[in-house]
PDB file of C-alpha atoms and ligand atoms in Angstrom:
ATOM      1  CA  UNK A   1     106.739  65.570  88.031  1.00 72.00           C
ATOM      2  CA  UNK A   2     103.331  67.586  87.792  1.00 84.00           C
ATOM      3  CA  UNK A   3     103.438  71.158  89.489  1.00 96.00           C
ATOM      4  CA  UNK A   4     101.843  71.991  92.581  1.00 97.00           C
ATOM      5  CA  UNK A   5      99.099  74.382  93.109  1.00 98.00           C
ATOM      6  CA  UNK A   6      98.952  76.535  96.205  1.00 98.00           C
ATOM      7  CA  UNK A   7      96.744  79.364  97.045  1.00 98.00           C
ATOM      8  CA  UNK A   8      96.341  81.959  99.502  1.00 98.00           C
ATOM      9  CA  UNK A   9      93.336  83.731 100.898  1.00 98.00           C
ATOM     10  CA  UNK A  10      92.116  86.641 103.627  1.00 98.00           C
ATOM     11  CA  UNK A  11      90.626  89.364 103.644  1.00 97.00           C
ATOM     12  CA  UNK A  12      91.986  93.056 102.916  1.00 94.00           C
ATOM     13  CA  UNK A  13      95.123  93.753 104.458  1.00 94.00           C
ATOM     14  CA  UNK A  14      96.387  90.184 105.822  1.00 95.00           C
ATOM     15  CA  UNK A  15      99.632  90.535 104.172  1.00 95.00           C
ATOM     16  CA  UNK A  16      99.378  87.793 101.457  1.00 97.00           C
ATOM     17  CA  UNK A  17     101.154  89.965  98.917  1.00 96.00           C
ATOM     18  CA  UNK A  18     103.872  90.572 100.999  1.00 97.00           C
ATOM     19  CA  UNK A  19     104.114  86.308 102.405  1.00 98.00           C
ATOM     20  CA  UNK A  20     103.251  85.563  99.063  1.00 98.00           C
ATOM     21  CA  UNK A  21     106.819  87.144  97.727  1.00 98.00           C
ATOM     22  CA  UNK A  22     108.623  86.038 100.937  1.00 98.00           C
ATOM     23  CA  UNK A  23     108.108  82.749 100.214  1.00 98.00           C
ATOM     24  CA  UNK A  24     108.098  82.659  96.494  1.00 98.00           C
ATOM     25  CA  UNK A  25     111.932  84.046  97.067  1.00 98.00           C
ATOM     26  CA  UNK A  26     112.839  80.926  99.585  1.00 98.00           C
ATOM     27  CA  UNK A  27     111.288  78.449  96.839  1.00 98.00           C
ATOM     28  CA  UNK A  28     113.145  79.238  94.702  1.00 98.00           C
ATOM     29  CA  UNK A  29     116.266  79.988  96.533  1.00 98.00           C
ATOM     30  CA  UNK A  30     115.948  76.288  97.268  1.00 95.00           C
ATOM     31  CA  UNK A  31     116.020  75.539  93.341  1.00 96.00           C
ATOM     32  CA  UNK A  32     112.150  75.280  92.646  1.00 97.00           C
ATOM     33  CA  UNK A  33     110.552  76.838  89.884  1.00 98.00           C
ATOM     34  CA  UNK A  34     107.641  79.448  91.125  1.00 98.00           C
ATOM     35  CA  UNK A  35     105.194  81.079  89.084  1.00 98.00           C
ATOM     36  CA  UNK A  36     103.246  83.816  91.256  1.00 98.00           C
ATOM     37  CA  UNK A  37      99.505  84.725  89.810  1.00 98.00           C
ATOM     38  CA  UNK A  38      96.996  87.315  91.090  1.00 98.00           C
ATOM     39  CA  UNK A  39      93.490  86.730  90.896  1.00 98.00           C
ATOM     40  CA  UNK A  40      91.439  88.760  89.285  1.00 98.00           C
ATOM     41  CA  UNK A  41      94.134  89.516  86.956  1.00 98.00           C
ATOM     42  CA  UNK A  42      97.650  87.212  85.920  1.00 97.00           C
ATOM     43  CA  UNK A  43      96.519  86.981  81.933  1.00 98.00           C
ATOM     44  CA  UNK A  44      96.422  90.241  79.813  1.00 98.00           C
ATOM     45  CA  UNK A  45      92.299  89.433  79.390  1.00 98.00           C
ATOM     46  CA  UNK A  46      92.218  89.085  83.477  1.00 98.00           C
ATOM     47  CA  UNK A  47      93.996  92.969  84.017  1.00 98.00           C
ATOM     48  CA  UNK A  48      91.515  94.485  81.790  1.00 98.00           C
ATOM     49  CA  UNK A  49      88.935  92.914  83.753  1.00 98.00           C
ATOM     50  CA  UNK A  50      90.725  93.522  87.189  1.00 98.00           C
ATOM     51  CA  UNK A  51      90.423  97.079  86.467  1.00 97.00           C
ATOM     52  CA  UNK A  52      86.938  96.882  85.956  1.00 97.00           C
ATOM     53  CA  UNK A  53      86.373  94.952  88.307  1.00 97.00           C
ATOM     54  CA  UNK A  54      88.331  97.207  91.176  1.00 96.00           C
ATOM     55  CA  UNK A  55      87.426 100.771  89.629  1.00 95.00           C
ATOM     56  CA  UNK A  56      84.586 100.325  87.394  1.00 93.00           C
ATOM     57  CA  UNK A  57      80.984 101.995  88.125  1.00 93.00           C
ATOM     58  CA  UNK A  58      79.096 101.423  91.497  1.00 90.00           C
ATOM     59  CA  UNK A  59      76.180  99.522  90.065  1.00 94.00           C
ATOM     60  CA  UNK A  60      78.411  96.536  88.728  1.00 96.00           C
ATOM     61  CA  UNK A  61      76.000  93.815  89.710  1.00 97.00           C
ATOM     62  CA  UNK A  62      76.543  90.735  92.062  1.00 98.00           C
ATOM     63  CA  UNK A  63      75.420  88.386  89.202  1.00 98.00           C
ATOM     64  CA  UNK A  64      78.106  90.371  86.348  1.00 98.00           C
ATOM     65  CA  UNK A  65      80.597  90.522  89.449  1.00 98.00           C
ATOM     66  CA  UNK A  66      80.572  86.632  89.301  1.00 98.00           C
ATOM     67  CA  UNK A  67      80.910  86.360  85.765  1.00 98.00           C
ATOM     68  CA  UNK A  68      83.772  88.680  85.699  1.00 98.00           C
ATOM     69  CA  UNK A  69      85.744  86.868  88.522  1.00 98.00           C
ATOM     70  CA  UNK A  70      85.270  83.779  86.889  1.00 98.00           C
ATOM     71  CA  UNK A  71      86.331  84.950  83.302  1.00 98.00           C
ATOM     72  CA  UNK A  72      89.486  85.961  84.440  1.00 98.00           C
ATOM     73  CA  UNK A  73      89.604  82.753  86.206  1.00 98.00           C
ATOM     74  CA  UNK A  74      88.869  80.696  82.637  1.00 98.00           C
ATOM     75  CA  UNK A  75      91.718  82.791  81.210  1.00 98.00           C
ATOM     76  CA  UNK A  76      93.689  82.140  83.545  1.00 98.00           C
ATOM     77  CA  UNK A  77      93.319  78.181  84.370  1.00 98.00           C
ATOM     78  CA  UNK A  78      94.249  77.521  80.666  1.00 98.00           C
ATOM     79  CA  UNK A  79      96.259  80.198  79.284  1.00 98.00           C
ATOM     80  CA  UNK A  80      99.105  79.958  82.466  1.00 98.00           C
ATOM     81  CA  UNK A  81      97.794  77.777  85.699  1.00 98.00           C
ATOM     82  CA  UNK A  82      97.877  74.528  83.602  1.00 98.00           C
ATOM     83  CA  UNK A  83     100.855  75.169  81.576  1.00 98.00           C
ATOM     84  CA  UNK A  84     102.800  75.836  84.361  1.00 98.00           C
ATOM     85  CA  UNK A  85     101.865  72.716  86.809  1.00 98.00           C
ATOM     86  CA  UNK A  86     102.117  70.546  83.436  1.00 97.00           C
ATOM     87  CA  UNK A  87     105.933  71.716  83.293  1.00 97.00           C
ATOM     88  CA  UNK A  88     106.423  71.038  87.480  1.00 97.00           C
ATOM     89  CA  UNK A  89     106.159  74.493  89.033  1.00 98.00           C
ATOM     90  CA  UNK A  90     104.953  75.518  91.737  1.00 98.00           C
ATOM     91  CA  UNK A  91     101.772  77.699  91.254  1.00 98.00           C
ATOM     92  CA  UNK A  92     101.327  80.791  94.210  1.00 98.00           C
ATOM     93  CA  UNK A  93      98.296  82.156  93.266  1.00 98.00           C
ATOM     94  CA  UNK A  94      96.983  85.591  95.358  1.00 98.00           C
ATOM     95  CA  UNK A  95      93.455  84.388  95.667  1.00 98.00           C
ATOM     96  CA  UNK A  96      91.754  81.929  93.546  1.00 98.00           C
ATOM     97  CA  UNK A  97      87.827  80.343  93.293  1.00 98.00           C
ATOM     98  CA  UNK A  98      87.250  80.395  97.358  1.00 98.00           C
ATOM     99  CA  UNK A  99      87.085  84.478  96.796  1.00 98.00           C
ATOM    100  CA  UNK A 100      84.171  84.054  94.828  1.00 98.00           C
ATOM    101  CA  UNK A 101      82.886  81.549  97.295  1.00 98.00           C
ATOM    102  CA  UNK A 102      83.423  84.294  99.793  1.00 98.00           C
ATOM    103  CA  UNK A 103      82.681  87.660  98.083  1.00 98.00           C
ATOM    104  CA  UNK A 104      80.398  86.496  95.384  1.00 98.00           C
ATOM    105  CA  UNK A 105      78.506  84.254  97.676  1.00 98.00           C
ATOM    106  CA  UNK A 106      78.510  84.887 101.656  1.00 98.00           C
ATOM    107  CA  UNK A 107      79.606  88.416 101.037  1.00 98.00           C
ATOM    108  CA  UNK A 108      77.066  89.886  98.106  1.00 98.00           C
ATOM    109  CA  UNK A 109      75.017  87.128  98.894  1.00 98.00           C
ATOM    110  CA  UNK A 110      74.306  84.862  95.832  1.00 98.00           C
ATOM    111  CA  UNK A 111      72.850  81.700  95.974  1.00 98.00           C
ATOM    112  CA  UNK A 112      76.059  79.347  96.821  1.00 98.00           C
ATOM    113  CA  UNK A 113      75.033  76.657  94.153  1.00 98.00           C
ATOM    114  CA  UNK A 114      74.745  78.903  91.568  1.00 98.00           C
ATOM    115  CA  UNK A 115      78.278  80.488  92.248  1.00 98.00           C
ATOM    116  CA  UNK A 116      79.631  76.755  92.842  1.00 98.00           C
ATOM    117  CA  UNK A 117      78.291  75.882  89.277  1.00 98.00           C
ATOM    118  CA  UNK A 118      80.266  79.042  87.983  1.00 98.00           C
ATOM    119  CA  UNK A 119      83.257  78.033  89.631  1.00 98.00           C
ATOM    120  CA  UNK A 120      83.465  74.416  88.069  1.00 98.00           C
ATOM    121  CA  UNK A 121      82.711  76.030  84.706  1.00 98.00           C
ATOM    122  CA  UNK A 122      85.659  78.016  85.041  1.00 98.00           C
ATOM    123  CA  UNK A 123      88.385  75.935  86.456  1.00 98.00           C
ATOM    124  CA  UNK A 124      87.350  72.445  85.226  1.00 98.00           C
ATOM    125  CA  UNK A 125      89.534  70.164  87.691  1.00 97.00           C
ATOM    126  CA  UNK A 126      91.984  73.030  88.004  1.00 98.00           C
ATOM    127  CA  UNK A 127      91.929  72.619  91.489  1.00 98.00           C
ATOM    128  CA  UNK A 128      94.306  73.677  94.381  1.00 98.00           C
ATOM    129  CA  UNK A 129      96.142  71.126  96.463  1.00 97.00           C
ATOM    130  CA  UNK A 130      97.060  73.786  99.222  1.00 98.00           C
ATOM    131  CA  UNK A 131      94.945  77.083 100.706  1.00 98.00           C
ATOM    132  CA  UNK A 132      96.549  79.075 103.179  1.00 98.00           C
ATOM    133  CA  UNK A 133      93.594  80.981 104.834  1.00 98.00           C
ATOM    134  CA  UNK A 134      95.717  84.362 106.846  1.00 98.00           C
ATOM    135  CA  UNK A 135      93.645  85.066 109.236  1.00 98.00           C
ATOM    136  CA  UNK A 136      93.795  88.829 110.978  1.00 97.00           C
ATOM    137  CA  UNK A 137      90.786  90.268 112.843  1.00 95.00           C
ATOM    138  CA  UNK A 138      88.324  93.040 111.283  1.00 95.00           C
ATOM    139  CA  UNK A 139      89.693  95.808 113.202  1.00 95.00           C
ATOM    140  CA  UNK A 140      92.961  95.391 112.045  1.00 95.00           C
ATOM    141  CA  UNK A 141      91.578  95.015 108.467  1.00 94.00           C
ATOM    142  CA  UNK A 142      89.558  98.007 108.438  1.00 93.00           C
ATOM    143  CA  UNK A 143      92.959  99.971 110.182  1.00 93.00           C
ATOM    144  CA  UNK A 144      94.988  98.822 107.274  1.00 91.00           C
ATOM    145  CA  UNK A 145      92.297  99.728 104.994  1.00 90.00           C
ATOM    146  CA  UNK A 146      91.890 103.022 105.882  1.00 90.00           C
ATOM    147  CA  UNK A 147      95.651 104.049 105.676  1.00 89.00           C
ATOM    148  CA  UNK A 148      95.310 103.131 101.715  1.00 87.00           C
ATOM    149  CA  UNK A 149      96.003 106.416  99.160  1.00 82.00           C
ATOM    150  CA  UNK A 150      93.165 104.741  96.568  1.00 85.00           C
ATOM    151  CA  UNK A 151      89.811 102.800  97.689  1.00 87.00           C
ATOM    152  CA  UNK A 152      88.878 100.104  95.197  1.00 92.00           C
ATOM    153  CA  UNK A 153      85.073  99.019  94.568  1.00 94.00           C
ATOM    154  CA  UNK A 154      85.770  96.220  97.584  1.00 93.00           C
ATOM    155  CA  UNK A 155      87.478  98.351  99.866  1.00 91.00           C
ATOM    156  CA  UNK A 156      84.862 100.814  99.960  1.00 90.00           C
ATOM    157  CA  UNK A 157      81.618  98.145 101.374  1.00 92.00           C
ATOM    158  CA  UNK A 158      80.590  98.811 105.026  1.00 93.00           C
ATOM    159  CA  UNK A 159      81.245  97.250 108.112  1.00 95.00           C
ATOM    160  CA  UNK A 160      78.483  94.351 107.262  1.00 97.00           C
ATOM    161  CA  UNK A 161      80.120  93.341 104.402  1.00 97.00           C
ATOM    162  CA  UNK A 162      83.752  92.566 105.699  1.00 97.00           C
ATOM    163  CA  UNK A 163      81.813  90.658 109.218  1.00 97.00           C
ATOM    164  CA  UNK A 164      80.039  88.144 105.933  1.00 98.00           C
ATOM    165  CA  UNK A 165      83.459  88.100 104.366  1.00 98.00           C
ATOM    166  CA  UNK A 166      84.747  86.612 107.952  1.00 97.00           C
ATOM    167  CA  UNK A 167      82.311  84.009 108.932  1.00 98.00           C
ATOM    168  CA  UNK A 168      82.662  83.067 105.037  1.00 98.00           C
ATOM    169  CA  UNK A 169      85.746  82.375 105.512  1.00 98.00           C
ATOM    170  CA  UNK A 170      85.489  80.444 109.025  1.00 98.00           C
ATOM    171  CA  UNK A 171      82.810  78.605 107.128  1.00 98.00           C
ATOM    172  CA  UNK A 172      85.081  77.759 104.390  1.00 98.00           C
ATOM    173  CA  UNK A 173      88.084  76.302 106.546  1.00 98.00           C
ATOM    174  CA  UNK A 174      85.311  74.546 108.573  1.00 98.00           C
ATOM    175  CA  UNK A 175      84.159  72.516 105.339  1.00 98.00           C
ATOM    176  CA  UNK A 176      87.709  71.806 103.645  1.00 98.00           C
ATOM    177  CA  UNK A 177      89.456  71.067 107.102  1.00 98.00           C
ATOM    178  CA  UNK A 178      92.157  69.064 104.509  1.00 96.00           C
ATOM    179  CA  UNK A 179      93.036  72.156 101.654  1.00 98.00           C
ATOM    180  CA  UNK A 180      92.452  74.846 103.644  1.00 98.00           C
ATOM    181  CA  UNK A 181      94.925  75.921 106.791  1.00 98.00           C
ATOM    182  CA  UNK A 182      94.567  78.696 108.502  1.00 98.00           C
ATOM    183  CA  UNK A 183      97.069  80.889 109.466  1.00 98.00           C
ATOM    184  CA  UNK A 184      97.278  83.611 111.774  1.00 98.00           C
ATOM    185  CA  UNK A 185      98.357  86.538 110.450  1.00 97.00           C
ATOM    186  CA  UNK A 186      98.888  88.413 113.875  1.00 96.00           C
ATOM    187  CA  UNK A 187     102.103  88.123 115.088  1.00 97.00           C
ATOM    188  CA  UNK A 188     105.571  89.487 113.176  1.00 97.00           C
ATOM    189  CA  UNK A 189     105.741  88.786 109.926  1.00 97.00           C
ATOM    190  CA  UNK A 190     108.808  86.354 110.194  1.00 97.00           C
ATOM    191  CA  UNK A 191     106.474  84.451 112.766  1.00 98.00           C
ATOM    192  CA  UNK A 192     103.915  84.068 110.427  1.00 98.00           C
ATOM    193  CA  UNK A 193     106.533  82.789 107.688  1.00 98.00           C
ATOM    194  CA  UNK A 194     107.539  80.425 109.404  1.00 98.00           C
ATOM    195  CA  UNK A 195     104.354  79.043 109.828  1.00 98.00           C
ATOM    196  CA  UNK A 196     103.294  79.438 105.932  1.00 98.00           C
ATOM    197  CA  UNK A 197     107.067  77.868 105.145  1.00 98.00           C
ATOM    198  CA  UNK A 198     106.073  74.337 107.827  1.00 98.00           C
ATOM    199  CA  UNK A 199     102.684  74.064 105.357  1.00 98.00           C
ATOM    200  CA  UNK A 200     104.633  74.575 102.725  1.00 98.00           C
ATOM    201  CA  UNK A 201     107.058  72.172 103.456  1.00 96.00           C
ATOM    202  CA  UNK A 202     104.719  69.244 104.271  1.00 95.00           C
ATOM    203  CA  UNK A 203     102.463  69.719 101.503  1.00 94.00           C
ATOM    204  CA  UNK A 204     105.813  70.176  98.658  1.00 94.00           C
ATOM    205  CA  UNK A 205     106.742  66.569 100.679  1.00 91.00           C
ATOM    206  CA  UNK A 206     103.520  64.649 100.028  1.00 87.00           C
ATOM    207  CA  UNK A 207     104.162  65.235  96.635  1.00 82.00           C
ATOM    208  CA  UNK A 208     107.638  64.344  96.133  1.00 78.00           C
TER     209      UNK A 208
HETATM  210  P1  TMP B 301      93.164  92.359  95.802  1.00 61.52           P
HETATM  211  O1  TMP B 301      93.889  91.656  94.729  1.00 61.52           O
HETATM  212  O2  TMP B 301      93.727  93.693  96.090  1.00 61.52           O
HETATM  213  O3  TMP B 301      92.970  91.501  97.013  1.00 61.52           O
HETATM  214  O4  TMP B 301      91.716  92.725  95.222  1.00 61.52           O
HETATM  215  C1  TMP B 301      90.880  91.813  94.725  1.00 61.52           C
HETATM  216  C2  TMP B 301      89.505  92.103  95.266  1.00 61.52           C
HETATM  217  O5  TMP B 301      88.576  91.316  94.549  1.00 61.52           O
HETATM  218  C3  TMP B 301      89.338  91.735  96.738  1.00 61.52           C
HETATM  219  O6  TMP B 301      88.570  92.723  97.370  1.00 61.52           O
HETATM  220  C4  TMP B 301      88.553  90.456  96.717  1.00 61.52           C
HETATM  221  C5  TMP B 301      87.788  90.543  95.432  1.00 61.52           C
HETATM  222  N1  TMP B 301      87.526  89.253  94.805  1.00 61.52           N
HETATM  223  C6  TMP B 301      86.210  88.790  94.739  1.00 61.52           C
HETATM  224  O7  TMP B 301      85.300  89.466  95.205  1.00 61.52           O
HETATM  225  N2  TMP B 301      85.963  87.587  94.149  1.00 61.52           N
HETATM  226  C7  TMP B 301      86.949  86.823  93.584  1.00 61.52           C
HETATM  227  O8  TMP B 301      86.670  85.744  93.052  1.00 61.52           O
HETATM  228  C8  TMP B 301      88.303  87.328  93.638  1.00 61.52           C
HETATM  229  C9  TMP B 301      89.400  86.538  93.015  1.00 61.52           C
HETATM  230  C10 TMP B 301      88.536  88.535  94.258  1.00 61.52           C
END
C-alpha cells in the first residue's frame, strides 16, 4: 500500500511541533509506520540550508529566500518523502510547499506564479493528501514569540508581516477547501488533538 502524506501548517507558535509528536506517538502506537520531516531542513543538504535560512545575514533576498526553501524541498521530496510513501508510511511533515506560498508569496510578496512555478519544480507530483492548517490568532503568536531565548530571521519581521502571513493563510484554506482543514489551535492541547486525531482518522480511512 503507498504511504500517505500529511502536512501541517500555522504560523509561529501554533503548537505544530508539539501535535506533530503527539500524534506521530498514537500512529504508531496503533502499529503504523511514521516518518516525521521538518521543512526547511529533514535531509543533511536541507539543515545546512535551514541554518542559513533562520540565522543567516539580514539582506537574504525574497527571490534567494525562495530558492533556498525550495532546494531543501528538492532534497527532500527525493532523497526521504518518496522513499518513505513508496514503502507505506505515513509522512508528518512540519511545513511543506504552502509555506512558501505563504511566506515567499503573500508574506515577502513575490509574484504568486512565479513562486507556484518554483514549487512544481521542486516537488514534481510530490504532493500532500492532507494539510492541517492550526489556526491561533496574532496576539497569541506574537505572545509566544516574544517569550523565545533566540529570534530567527522570521521571527524578527514586524507586525505587517505576520497580518500577510494570516490572510495568506485564510486565502489558502479558502482555495483548497478539500487538502487543507483548519484547525483551531485555541483551546487545550488535548482538545485540539482530538480534533487533528478525527482528520487523521478519516483521511488514513479513505485510503485503506
Ligand atoms: P520553523 O521550523 O521554526 O517553523 O521555522 C521555519 C521558518 O521558515 C518559519 O518562519 C516559516 C519559514 N518558511 C518559509 O518562509 N517558507 C517555507 O517554504 C518554509 C518551509 C518555511
Amino acid at each position: 500500500m503507498a504511504g500517505i502524506f500529511i502536512t501541517f501548517e500555522g504560523t509561529e507558535g501554533c503548537g505544530k511541533s508539539t501535535h506533530i509528536e503527539r500524534l506521530a506517538d498514537r500512529l504508531r502506537a496503533e502499529g503504523h509506520s511514521v516518518c516525521v520531516l521538518r521543512e526547511p531542513g529533514g535531509t543533511e543538504s536541507g539543515e545546512a540550508i535551514r541554518q542559513l535560512l533562520k540565522h543567516g545575514p539580514d539582506n537574504l533576498t525574497p527571490e534567494a529566500e525562495l530558492l533556498l526553501m525550495n532546494a531543501s524541498r528538492a532534497q527532500l521530496a527525493r532523497e526521504v518523502i518518496r522513499p518513505a510513501l513508496a514503502e507505506g508510511q505515513i509522512v508528518l511533515c512540519d511545513r511543506f510547499y504552502d509555506s512558501s506560498t505563504v511566506y515567499q508569496g503573500t508574506g515577502r510578496g513575490l509574484d504568486a506564479s512565479l513562486v507556484q512555478q518554483v514549487i512544481d519544480l521542486a516537488v514534481g507530483d510530490t504532493r500532500p493528501d492532507l494539510t492541517l492548517l492550526l489556526q491561533i490568532p496574532l496576539a497569541t503568536s506574537e505572545k509566544r514569540r516574544a517569550k523565545r531565548k533566540e529570534t530567527d530571521r522570521f521571527e524578527a519581521a514586524d507586525r505587517e508581516f505576520f497580518e500577510r502571513i494570516e490572510d495568506g493563510y485564510q486565502a489558502l484554506a479558502k482555495a483548497h477547501p478539500d487538502r487543507v482543514h483548519v484547525i483551531d489551535a485555541r483551546p487545550p492541547l488535548a482538545t485540539v488533538q482530538a480534533a487533528i486525531w478525527d482528520t487523521v482518522a478519516v483521511a488514513l480511512k479513505k485510503c485503506e
